[in-house]
Short mmCIF file of C-alpha atoms in Angstrom, two decimals:
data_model
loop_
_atom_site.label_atom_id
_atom_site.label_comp_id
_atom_site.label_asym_id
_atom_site.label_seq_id
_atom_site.Cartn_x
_atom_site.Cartn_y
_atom_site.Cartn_z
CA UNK A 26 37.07 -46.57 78.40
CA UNK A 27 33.89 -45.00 78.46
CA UNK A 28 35.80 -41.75 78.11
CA UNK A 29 38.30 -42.36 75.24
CA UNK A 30 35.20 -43.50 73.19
CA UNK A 31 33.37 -39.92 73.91
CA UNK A 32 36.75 -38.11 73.53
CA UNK A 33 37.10 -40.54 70.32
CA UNK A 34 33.89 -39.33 69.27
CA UNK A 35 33.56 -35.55 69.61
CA UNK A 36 36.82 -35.13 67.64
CA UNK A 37 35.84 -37.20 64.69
CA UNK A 38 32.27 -35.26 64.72
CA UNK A 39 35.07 -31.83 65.18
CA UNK A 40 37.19 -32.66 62.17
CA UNK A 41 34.67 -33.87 60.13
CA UNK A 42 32.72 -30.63 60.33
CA UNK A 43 35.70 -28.71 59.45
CA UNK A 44 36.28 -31.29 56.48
CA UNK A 45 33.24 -30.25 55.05
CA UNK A 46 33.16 -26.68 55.23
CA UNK A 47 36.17 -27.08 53.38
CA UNK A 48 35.16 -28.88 50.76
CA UNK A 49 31.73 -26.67 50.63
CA UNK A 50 34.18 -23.51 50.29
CA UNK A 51 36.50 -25.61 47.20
CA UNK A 52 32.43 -25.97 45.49
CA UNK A 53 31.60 -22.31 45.44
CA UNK A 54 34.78 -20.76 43.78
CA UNK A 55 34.40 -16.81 43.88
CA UNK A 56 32.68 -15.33 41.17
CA UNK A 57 35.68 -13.17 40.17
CA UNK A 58 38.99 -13.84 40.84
CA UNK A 59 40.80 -11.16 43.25
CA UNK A 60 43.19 -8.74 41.56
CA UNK A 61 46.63 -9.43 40.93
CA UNK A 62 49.09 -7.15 42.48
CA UNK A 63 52.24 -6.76 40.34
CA UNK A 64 55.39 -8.13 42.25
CA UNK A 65 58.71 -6.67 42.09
CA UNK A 66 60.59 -3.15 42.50
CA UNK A 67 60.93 0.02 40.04
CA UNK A 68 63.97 2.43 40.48
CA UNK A 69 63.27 6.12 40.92
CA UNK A 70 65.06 9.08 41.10
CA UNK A 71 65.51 11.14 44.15
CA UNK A 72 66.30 14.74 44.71
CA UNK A 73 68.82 15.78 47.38
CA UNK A 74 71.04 18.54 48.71
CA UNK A 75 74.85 18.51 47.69
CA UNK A 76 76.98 18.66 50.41
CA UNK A 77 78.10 22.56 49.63
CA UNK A 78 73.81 22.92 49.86
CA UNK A 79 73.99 25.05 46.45
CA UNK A 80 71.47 22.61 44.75
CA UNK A 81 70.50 19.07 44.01
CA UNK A 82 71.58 16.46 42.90
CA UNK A 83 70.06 12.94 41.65
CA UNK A 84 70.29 9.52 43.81
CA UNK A 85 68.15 6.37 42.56
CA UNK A 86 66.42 4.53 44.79
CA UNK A 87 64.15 1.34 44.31
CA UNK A 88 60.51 0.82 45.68
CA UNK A 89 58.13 -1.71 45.35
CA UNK A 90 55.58 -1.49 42.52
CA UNK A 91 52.69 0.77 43.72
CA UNK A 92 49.23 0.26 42.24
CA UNK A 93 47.67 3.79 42.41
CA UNK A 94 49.52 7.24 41.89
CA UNK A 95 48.81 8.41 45.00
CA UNK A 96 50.54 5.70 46.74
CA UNK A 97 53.91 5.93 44.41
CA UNK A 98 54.18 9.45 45.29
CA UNK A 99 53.83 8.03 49.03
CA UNK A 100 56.58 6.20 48.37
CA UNK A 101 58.72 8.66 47.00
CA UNK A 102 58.09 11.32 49.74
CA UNK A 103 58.67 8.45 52.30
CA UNK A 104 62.50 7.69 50.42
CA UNK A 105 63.39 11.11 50.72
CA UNK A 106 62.33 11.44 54.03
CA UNK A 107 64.99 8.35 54.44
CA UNK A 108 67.72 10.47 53.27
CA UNK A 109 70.38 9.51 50.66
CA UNK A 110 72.70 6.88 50.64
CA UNK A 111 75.27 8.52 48.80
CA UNK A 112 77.60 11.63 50.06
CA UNK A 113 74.73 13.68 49.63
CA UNK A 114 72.73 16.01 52.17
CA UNK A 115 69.16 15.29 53.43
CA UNK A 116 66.80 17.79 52.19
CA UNK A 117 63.89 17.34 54.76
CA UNK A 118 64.03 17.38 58.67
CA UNK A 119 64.09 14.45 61.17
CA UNK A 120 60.72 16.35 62.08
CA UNK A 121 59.24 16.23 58.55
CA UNK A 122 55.43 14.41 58.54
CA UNK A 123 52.27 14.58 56.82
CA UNK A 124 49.40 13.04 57.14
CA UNK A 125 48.77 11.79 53.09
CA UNK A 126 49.37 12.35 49.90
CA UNK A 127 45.74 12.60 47.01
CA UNK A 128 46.55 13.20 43.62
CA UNK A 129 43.97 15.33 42.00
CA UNK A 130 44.01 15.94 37.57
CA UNK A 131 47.84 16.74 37.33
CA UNK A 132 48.74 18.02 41.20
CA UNK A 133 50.04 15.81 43.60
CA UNK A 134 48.26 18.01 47.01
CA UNK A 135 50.90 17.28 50.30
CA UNK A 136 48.76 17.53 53.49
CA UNK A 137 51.60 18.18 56.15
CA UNK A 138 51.74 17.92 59.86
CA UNK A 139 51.26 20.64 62.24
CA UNK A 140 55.26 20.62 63.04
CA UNK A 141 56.38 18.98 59.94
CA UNK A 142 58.57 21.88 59.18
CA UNK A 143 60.13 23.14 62.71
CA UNK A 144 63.56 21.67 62.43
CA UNK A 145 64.13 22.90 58.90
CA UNK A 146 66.99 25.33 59.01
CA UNK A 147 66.82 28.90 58.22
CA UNK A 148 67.60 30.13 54.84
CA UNK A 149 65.73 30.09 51.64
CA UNK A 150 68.14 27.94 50.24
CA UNK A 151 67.21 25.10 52.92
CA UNK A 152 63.21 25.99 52.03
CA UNK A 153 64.45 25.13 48.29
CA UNK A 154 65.79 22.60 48.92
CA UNK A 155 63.17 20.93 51.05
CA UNK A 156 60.13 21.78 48.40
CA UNK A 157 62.12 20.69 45.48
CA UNK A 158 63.75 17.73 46.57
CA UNK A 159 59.86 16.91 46.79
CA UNK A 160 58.58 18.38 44.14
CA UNK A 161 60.92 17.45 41.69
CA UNK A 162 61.21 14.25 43.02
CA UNK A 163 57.38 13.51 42.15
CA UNK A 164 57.11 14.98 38.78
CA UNK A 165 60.36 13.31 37.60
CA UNK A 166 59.62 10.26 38.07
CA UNK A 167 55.14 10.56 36.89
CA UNK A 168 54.93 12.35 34.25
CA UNK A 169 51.41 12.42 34.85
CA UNK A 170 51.58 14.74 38.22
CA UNK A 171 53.19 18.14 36.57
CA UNK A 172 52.26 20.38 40.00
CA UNK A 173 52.27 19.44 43.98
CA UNK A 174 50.38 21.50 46.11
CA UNK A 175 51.25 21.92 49.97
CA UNK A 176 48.61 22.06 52.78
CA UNK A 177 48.91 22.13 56.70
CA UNK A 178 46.67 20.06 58.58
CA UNK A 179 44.39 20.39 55.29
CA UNK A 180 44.32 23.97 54.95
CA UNK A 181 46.36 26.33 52.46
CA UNK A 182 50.06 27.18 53.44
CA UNK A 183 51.34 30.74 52.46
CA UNK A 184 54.98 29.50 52.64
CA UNK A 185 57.31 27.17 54.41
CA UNK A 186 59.67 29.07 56.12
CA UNK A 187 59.06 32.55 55.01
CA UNK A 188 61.04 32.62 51.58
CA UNK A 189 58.86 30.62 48.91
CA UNK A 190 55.08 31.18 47.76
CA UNK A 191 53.28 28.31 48.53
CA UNK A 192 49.97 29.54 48.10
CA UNK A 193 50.06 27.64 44.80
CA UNK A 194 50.86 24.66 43.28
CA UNK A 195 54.32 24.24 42.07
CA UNK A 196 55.63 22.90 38.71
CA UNK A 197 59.24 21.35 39.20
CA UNK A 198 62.08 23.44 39.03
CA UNK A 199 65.29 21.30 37.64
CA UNK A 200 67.42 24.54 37.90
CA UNK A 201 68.73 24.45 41.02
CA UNK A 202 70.42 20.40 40.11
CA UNK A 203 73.71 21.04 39.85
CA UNK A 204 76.12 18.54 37.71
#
């Protein structure tokens, strides 16, 4: 008996101190309320190969809101690295990583992986392809971001695969979509 009572006992004391904090917490409301992340998706458009790989072509895709630039551009990169859904032709390689994306005045900068780039084919038309699919990906679909600059493992990168000056940033280049 004499042990129900202490049992009895210890969890009213328990329950009561959690009561309180509680209702101490409900007393001392935040000073500012947290921010409110916007809910839902936005469609954007992606850049991909055509299947004869002699240009791009458009797919839309939806991602969730993003709150900063950098992170939409994230988002982007990370959809094409995805692949399309459609008959088209991925652009990048199953290899293809970075390590983050900083958007800096108008220039979305790319900091790739060491071996982000190995499995892209030969060819300047696959080095194109895989820049512009990004590139034009980006500036399509902000405005604000008019350049993207590529790095590797946060230095400068001459060139991708040999074909295509990458020394500096690059404005999109909608020629090569074909209708």
């Amino acid at each position: 008996m004499l042990f129900l009572f202490v049992a009895f006992f210890v969890s009213a004391v328990i329950l009561g101190a959690l009561l309180y904090r509680k209702y101490e917490q409900s007393r001392h409301a935040p000073s500012t309320p947290p921010p409110a992340k916007e809910a839902g998706t936005i469609i954007v458009t992606l850049f991909f190969a055509d299947q004869g790989g002699n240009g791009l072509r458009r797919e839309a895709r939806e991602i969730d809101v993003c709150d900063e630039l950098s992170s939409c551009a994230d988002a982007v990169v990370e959809e094409i690295m995805n692949g399309p859904v459609s008959e088209l032709a991925p652009t990048l390689p199953g290899t293809f990583s970075y390590h983050d994306i900083k958007v800096t005045g108008d220039t979305a900068v790319i900091d790739l992986d060491r071996g982000a780039l190995e499995g892209l084919p030969e060819g300047s038309s696959a080095e194109m392809s895989a820049v512009y699919s990004i590139v034009d990906s980006i500036t399509f679909n902000f405005p604000q971001i008019r350049r993207v600059q590529f790095l590797m493992d946060g230095a400068a990168l001459s060139t991708a695969k040999g074909h295509l000056d990458l020394r500096e940033p690059l404005p999109p280049d909608y020629s090569l979509e074909t209708k």
